[in-house]
Short mmCIF file of C-alpha atoms and ligand atoms in Angstrom, two decimals:
data_model
loop_
_atom_site.label_atom_id
_atom_site.label_comp_id
_atom_site.label_asym_id
_atom_site.label_seq_id
_atom_site.Cartn_x
_atom_site.Cartn_y
_atom_site.Cartn_z
CA MET P 607 -233.43 100.32 -16.69
CA ASP P 608 -230.93 101.33 -15.25
CA PRO P 609 -228.42 103.20 -17.79
CA LEU P 610 -225.09 101.38 -15.32
CA ILE P 611 -226.73 97.28 -15.87
CA ALA P 612 -223.43 95.17 -16.09
CA ARG P 613 -223.73 93.28 -19.75
CA PRO P 614 -221.98 90.70 -20.38
CA ARG P 615 -224.27 89.99 -23.34
CA ARG P 616 -222.39 92.26 -25.17
CA LEU P 617 -219.81 90.21 -26.13
CA ARG P 618 -221.72 87.03 -26.84
CA ARG P 619 -223.16 88.85 -29.39
CA THR P 620 -221.36 87.30 -32.16
CA PRO P 621 -219.24 84.30 -33.32
CA ALA P 622 -216.39 86.33 -33.80
CA MET P 623 -217.36 88.16 -30.01
CA ARG P 624 -217.18 84.83 -28.90
CA GLU P 625 -214.16 83.18 -30.34
CA LEU P 626 -212.10 86.82 -29.06
CA VAL P 627 -212.82 86.29 -24.97
CA ARG P 628 -212.70 82.87 -25.73
CA GLU P 629 -210.38 81.53 -22.79
CA THR P 630 -209.43 77.97 -22.97
CA LEU P 631 -208.66 76.34 -26.13
CA LEU P 632 -208.21 72.71 -27.41
CA HIS P 633 -204.45 71.60 -29.62
CA PRO P 634 -203.99 68.50 -31.60
CA ALA P 635 -200.94 68.81 -29.83
CA ASN P 636 -201.98 68.29 -26.48
CA PHE P 637 -203.88 64.90 -26.65
CA ILE P 638 -202.67 61.71 -26.29
CA TYR P 639 -204.19 58.71 -28.19
CA PRO P 640 -204.19 55.56 -27.00
CA LEU P 641 -203.75 52.29 -28.22
CA PHE P 642 -204.30 48.81 -27.99
CA ILE P 643 -201.28 46.59 -29.30
CA LEU P 644 -201.59 42.85 -30.04
CA PRO P 645 -199.25 40.35 -31.66
CA GLY P 646 -200.60 39.29 -35.49
CA ASN P 647 -200.63 41.22 -38.63
CA GLY P 648 -203.54 43.14 -40.03
CA VAL P 649 -205.53 42.86 -37.30
CA ARG P 650 -207.94 45.00 -36.06
CA ASN P 651 -210.47 43.90 -33.87
CA PRO P 652 -213.09 46.37 -32.58
CA VAL P 653 -213.44 46.71 -28.93
CA GLY P 654 -217.15 46.28 -28.31
CA SER P 655 -218.04 48.52 -25.42
CA MET P 656 -215.83 51.41 -26.97
CA PRO P 657 -217.20 52.32 -30.77
CA GLU P 658 -214.28 53.74 -33.04
CA VAL P 659 -211.51 51.93 -31.10
CA PHE P 660 -209.53 49.06 -31.99
CA GLN P 661 -206.73 46.42 -30.49
CA LEU P 662 -204.73 46.75 -33.44
CA SER P 663 -201.51 44.89 -34.60
CA VAL P 664 -198.20 46.25 -35.18
CA ASP P 665 -199.00 47.32 -38.61
CA GLN P 666 -202.52 48.92 -38.06
CA ALA P 667 -201.46 50.76 -35.19
CA LEU P 668 -198.58 52.22 -37.70
CA GLN P 669 -201.14 53.83 -39.97
CA GLU P 670 -202.96 54.67 -36.90
CA CYS P 671 -199.75 57.00 -36.14
CA GLU P 672 -199.74 58.02 -39.67
CA GLU P 673 -203.18 59.62 -39.26
CA LEU P 674 -202.78 60.85 -36.16
CA LEU P 675 -199.62 62.85 -37.69
CA GLU P 676 -201.36 63.86 -40.78
CA LEU P 677 -204.71 65.31 -37.89
CA GLY P 678 -201.36 67.17 -34.98
CA VAL P 679 -202.01 64.57 -32.77
CA ARG P 680 -198.15 63.76 -31.79
CA SER P 681 -198.60 61.12 -29.06
CA VAL P 682 -199.53 58.12 -28.41
CA ILE P 683 -199.74 55.69 -25.29
CA LEU P 684 -199.38 52.05 -25.42
CA PHE P 685 -201.19 49.42 -23.82
CA GLY P 686 -200.25 45.39 -24.87
CA ILE P 687 -202.46 42.18 -24.77
CA PRO P 688 -199.25 39.64 -25.02
CA ASP P 689 -199.78 36.02 -26.52
CA ALA P 690 -199.64 34.63 -22.83
CA LYS P 691 -199.68 35.62 -18.99
CA ASP P 692 -198.15 34.49 -16.37
CA SER P 693 -198.50 34.83 -12.61
CA VAL P 694 -195.19 37.21 -12.49
CA GLY P 695 -196.30 39.71 -15.73
CA SER P 696 -193.51 39.00 -17.90
CA GLY P 697 -194.90 40.17 -21.23
CA ALA P 698 -194.80 43.78 -19.07
CA TYR P 699 -190.45 43.44 -19.11
CA ALA P 700 -189.87 41.10 -21.70
CA SER P 701 -187.09 43.06 -24.09
CA ASP P 702 -189.39 41.34 -27.27
CA GLY P 703 -192.93 42.07 -25.76
CA ILE P 704 -195.70 43.37 -27.36
CA VAL P 705 -195.41 47.18 -27.04
CA GLN P 706 -191.61 47.10 -26.98
CA GLN P 707 -192.49 45.73 -30.34
CA ALA P 708 -194.80 48.65 -30.69
CA THR P 709 -192.72 50.96 -29.74
CA ARG P 710 -189.32 50.34 -31.80
CA ALA P 711 -191.95 50.22 -34.97
CA ILE P 712 -193.32 52.91 -34.42
CA LYS P 713 -190.14 55.47 -33.39
CA GLN P 714 -188.40 53.20 -36.34
CA ARG P 715 -191.14 54.64 -38.72
CA PHE P 716 -192.05 58.56 -37.64
CA PRO P 717 -189.23 59.66 -35.41
CA GLU P 718 -191.43 62.72 -34.37
CA MET P 719 -194.25 60.88 -32.99
CA LEU P 720 -193.89 60.82 -28.82
CA VAL P 721 -194.42 57.28 -28.07
CA ILE P 722 -195.46 56.61 -24.70
CA ALA P 723 -195.64 53.49 -22.61
CA ASP P 724 -198.05 52.81 -20.09
CA VAL P 725 -196.21 50.85 -17.25
CA CYS P 726 -198.06 48.36 -15.24
CA LEU P 727 -198.21 44.51 -15.03
CA CYS P 728 -202.53 44.40 -15.16
CA GLU P 729 -202.01 43.55 -18.81
CA TYR P 730 -199.79 41.03 -18.09
CA THR P 731 -200.57 39.02 -15.42
CA ASP P 732 -203.05 35.15 -15.67
CA HIS P 733 -204.54 37.11 -12.47
CA GLY P 734 -205.53 40.38 -14.38
CA HIS P 735 -203.59 42.13 -10.45
CA CYS P 736 -200.93 45.25 -11.41
CA GLY P 737 -198.66 43.20 -9.17
CA LEU P 738 -197.56 40.01 -7.52
CA LEU P 739 -199.37 38.52 -5.42
CA HIS P 740 -198.88 36.67 -2.01
CA GLY P 741 -202.45 34.66 -1.37
CA GLN P 742 -205.06 37.88 -2.12
CA GLU P 743 -202.74 40.86 -1.44
CA ILE P 744 -201.05 42.64 -3.93
CA LEU P 745 -197.07 42.66 -3.01
CA ASN P 746 -195.90 46.18 -3.10
CA ASP P 747 -192.07 46.06 -3.16
CA GLU P 748 -191.64 43.14 -4.68
CA THR P 749 -193.91 44.85 -7.32
CA VAL P 750 -191.73 47.51 -7.68
CA GLU P 751 -188.92 45.95 -8.42
CA LEU P 752 -190.56 44.42 -12.01
CA LEU P 753 -192.22 47.61 -12.65
CA VAL P 754 -188.28 49.20 -12.80
CA ARG P 755 -187.68 46.65 -14.96
CA ALA P 756 -190.32 47.22 -17.06
CA ALA P 757 -189.70 50.75 -17.63
CA ILE P 758 -186.05 49.84 -18.31
CA SER P 759 -187.00 47.67 -21.18
CA GLN P 760 -189.43 50.10 -23.06
CA ALA P 761 -187.03 53.68 -22.92
CA ASP P 762 -184.64 51.25 -24.33
CA ALA P 763 -186.85 49.82 -26.95
CA GLY P 764 -187.39 53.94 -27.41
CA ALA P 765 -190.25 55.25 -25.57
CA ASP P 766 -190.26 58.62 -25.19
CA ILE P 767 -192.15 58.84 -22.28
CA VAL P 768 -192.59 56.16 -19.33
CA ALA P 769 -195.89 56.65 -17.49
CA PRO P 770 -196.80 54.07 -14.55
CA SER P 771 -200.55 53.30 -13.55
CA ASP P 772 -199.89 51.07 -11.28
CA MET P 773 -200.38 52.78 -8.08
CA MET P 774 -197.63 51.42 -6.15
CA ASP P 775 -196.19 52.88 -2.99
CA GLY P 776 -192.23 54.59 -4.21
CA ARG P 777 -192.55 53.31 -7.89
CA ILE P 778 -191.57 57.20 -8.81
CA ALA P 779 -188.48 57.01 -7.23
CA ALA P 780 -187.42 53.50 -7.48
CA ILE P 781 -188.20 54.52 -11.34
CA ARG P 782 -186.38 57.41 -12.15
CA GLU P 783 -183.33 55.31 -10.20
CA GLY P 784 -183.07 52.61 -12.51
CA LEU P 785 -183.99 54.72 -15.45
CA ASP P 786 -180.96 56.79 -14.73
CA GLY P 787 -178.74 53.82 -13.81
CA ALA P 788 -179.67 52.41 -17.77
CA GLY P 789 -178.70 55.99 -18.49
CA PHE P 790 -182.11 57.03 -19.72
CA GLN P 791 -181.50 60.59 -17.44
CA ASN P 792 -183.65 62.15 -20.00
CA ILE P 793 -186.74 60.20 -20.53
CA PRO P 794 -189.40 62.29 -18.16
CA VAL P 795 -192.28 60.22 -15.48
CA MET P 796 -195.43 60.87 -16.28
CA SER P 797 -197.21 59.93 -13.14
CA TYR P 798 -200.47 58.49 -12.89
CA ALA P 799 -199.96 60.07 -9.56
CA VAL P 800 -203.73 60.34 -9.12
CA LYS P 801 -205.62 57.54 -9.68
CA TYR P 802 -208.91 56.56 -8.26
CA ALA P 803 -210.38 53.26 -7.86
CA SER P 804 -212.76 54.48 -10.57
CA SER P 805 -216.03 51.93 -12.18
CA PHE P 806 -214.95 53.91 -15.37
CA TYR P 807 -212.44 51.61 -16.28
CA GLY P 808 -214.34 48.98 -17.21
CA PRO P 809 -214.54 49.20 -20.84
CA PHE P 810 -210.63 49.69 -20.61
CA ARG P 811 -210.45 46.40 -18.70
CA ASP P 812 -212.77 44.57 -21.82
CA ALA P 813 -210.25 46.51 -24.08
CA ALA P 814 -207.02 45.02 -22.88
CA GLY P 815 -208.43 42.42 -21.05
CA SER P 816 -207.26 43.70 -18.05
CA VAL P 817 -210.36 42.20 -15.96
CA PRO P 818 -208.54 40.93 -12.51
CA THR P 819 -210.38 37.07 -11.62
CA PHE P 820 -210.43 38.25 -8.22
CA GLY P 821 -211.19 41.17 -5.83
CA ASP P 822 -210.49 44.43 -7.05
CA ARG P 823 -207.98 47.51 -7.20
CA ARG P 824 -209.23 49.39 -4.33
CA THR P 825 -205.83 48.41 -1.87
CA HIS P 826 -203.80 50.47 -4.43
CA GLN P 827 -205.98 53.01 -6.00
CA MET P 828 -207.55 55.51 -4.19
CA ASP P 829 -210.64 55.83 -3.02
CA PRO P 830 -212.74 58.31 -5.09
CA ALA P 831 -213.97 60.51 -1.81
CA ASN P 832 -211.11 61.00 -0.87
CA PHE P 833 -209.08 65.13 -1.80
CA ARG P 834 -206.74 65.64 0.11
CA GLU P 835 -205.25 62.46 -0.19
CA ALA P 836 -204.87 62.92 -3.74
CA LEU P 837 -202.48 65.72 -2.64
CA LYS P 838 -200.08 63.83 -0.59
CA GLU P 839 -200.18 61.58 -3.66
CA VAL P 840 -199.12 64.55 -6.02
CA GLN P 841 -196.26 65.61 -3.35
CA LEU P 842 -194.70 62.36 -2.65
CA ASP P 843 -194.37 61.89 -6.67
CA LEU P 844 -192.97 65.48 -6.88
CA ALA P 845 -190.49 64.18 -4.44
CA GLU P 846 -189.91 60.89 -6.19
CA GLY P 847 -189.01 63.05 -9.25
CA ALA P 848 -192.11 62.94 -11.32
CA ASP P 849 -191.99 65.22 -14.81
CA ILE P 850 -195.69 65.25 -15.18
CA ILE P 851 -198.58 64.56 -12.77
CA MET P 852 -202.02 63.12 -14.28
CA VAL P 853 -205.22 62.86 -12.89
CA LYS P 854 -207.20 60.06 -13.56
CA PRO P 855 -210.44 59.61 -13.82
CA ALA P 856 -211.14 63.12 -15.79
CA MET P 857 -214.46 64.49 -15.45
CA PRO P 858 -215.67 63.22 -12.08
CA CYS P 859 -211.88 64.73 -10.57
CA LEU P 860 -212.43 68.37 -12.18
CA ASP P 861 -211.84 69.87 -8.55
CA VAL P 862 -208.45 68.22 -7.91
CA ILE P 863 -206.83 68.95 -11.25
CA ARG P 864 -207.86 72.24 -10.57
CA GLU P 865 -205.88 72.29 -7.43
CA VAL P 866 -203.41 70.14 -8.46
CA SER P 867 -202.59 72.61 -11.74
CA ILE P 868 -202.68 75.33 -8.92
CA ILE P 869 -199.90 73.68 -6.02
CA THR P 870 -197.79 72.16 -9.25
CA ASP P 871 -195.21 73.76 -11.00
CA VAL P 872 -195.34 70.65 -12.88
CA PRO P 873 -197.62 70.17 -16.38
CA VAL P 874 -200.39 68.59 -15.44
CA ALA P 875 -202.43 65.45 -17.60
CA ALA P 876 -205.75 64.35 -17.33
CA TYR P 877 -207.22 60.72 -18.22
CA GLN P 878 -210.78 60.74 -20.20
CA VAL P 879 -210.91 57.50 -19.43
CA SER P 880 -213.29 54.45 -21.14
CA GLY P 881 -215.61 54.86 -19.30
CA GLU P 882 -216.20 58.63 -19.83
CA TYR P 883 -216.04 58.12 -23.80
CA ALA P 884 -218.59 55.14 -24.06
CA MET P 885 -220.84 56.86 -21.56
CA LEU P 886 -221.03 59.72 -24.07
CA HIS P 887 -220.94 57.76 -27.07
CA ALA P 888 -224.01 55.56 -25.35
CA SER P 889 -226.19 58.85 -24.49
CA ALA P 890 -225.32 60.02 -28.58
CA ALA P 891 -226.25 56.35 -29.72
CA ASN P 892 -229.58 57.36 -28.44
CA GLY P 893 -229.94 60.09 -29.99
CA TRP P 894 -229.83 61.84 -26.05
CA THR P 895 -227.13 64.02 -26.77
CA ASN P 896 -224.93 65.61 -29.77
CA LEU P 897 -221.88 63.54 -29.55
CA GLU P 898 -219.61 66.20 -31.46
CA LEU P 899 -221.05 68.86 -28.56
CA THR P 900 -220.49 66.88 -25.64
CA MET P 901 -216.97 65.52 -27.09
CA MET P 902 -215.60 69.04 -27.43
CA GLU P 903 -217.46 70.41 -23.99
CA SER P 904 -215.83 67.48 -21.96
CA LEU P 905 -212.16 68.42 -23.72
CA THR P 906 -213.02 72.17 -22.91
CA ALA P 907 -214.00 71.67 -19.11
CA ILE P 908 -210.90 69.22 -18.49
CA ARG P 909 -208.79 71.80 -19.98
CA ARG P 910 -210.36 74.74 -18.38
CA ALA P 911 -209.76 72.98 -14.90
CA GLY P 912 -206.15 72.94 -15.16
CA ALA P 913 -205.08 69.73 -17.70
CA SER P 914 -203.09 71.05 -20.13
CA ILE P 915 -202.57 67.24 -21.66
CA ILE P 916 -205.68 65.35 -22.00
CA ILE P 917 -205.43 61.27 -22.33
CA THR P 918 -208.39 60.26 -24.66
CA TYR P 919 -209.91 58.36 -27.10
CA PHE P 920 -211.65 61.13 -28.90
CA ALA P 921 -208.20 62.71 -29.90
CA LYS P 922 -208.71 61.51 -33.64
CA ARG P 923 -212.42 62.65 -34.41
CA ALA P 924 -211.56 66.23 -31.84
CA ALA P 925 -208.67 66.72 -33.81
CA LYS P 926 -210.39 66.71 -37.05
CA GLN P 927 -213.30 68.44 -35.42
CA LEU P 928 -210.58 71.28 -34.84
CA GLN P 929 -209.28 71.39 -38.49
CA ALA P 930 -213.18 71.73 -39.65
CA ASN P 931 -213.51 74.44 -37.74
CA ARG P 932 -210.42 76.74 -38.70
C1 PBG O 1006 -203.99 50.10 -15.94
C2 PBG O 1006 -204.36 51.08 -16.19
C3 PBG O 1006 -206.05 51.13 -16.45
C4 PBG O 1006 -206.11 52.06 -17.11
C5 PBG O 1006 -205.28 52.72 -17.47
N1 PBG O 1006 -203.94 52.47 -17.45
C6 PBG O 1006 -206.89 49.85 -16.11
C7 PBG O 1006 -206.50 50.13 -14.39
O1 PBG O 1006 -206.54 50.43 -13.56
O2 PBG O 1006 -207.50 49.07 -13.92
C8 PBG O 1006 -207.60 52.66 -17.70
C9 PBG O 1006 -208.07 53.79 -18.65
C10 PBG O 1006 -209.40 53.64 -19.03
O3 PBG O 1006 -210.09 53.39 -18.39
O4 PBG O 1006 -209.35 54.15 -20.00
N2 PBG O 1006 -202.70 49.77 -16.59
#
């Protein structure tokens, strides 16, 4: 055999050798764990389509935060399941809204925890849409005004970051201006800049009770067929003042994550969404794949693509595994 043959296998011989040359590492501090908050006390409702995920009352969410901090996961993103919904989603911007209550409680008990507030109306409207309706149409600018109110009331409750997930046009600039005007110049905006109208959000809508009563989200979320349009959304949100850019979903969009990480100089986040989580669990439950392995491989792939921050329902489980591997 030619003595000069390239032998990449030399660097794969032993675990230590492989670790020495490993390019992509996961760290629990880069995970954001989603929490679904509902009113009450001692409530822990399992979400059928999302094993190990629960709708939690505030006291239970605090327990969750304690466990997360012990595991090195320092960030949570909050979604609210309000007692009552209406056509204008007032629970999203009520000063005693469920997310505002949870934020206050978490920040009081665990000031070191980063609390991120998802900004959208869909969990709070009785029609399940992300904005105000005129007939069947989702109004843009009128909705943006309410999103600004929601972001300010969340910052007022102590949220460290606000994360608009609605995909209305112009909302980042409006929210930035609103936050600044209210004295929250130091609260970053993490924009769901590239949010596709994905079929992988199904289980989330069970968890958050936000299935639209008619129609779909395709007039505001992006067509999964489009790549160049994603870059336009990113440019707009950066120009409007976004501090962190998110791509969602994650695994179906690794190409987009890659490109966004190259063309921007801000941190890139990716949301490994409910359907991605459910899919890996379902396959493992059937004995077809190994959950620990597919979990770590999927998270590593998302990070390798260029996302430094990952929102994932696996945050706790993956952090435990990282701890065990040490
Ligand atoms: C909207 C929002 C959604 C998700 C995060 N924020 C749902 C939607 O757009 O319908 C989906 C997250 C997931 O699927 O895990 N507030």
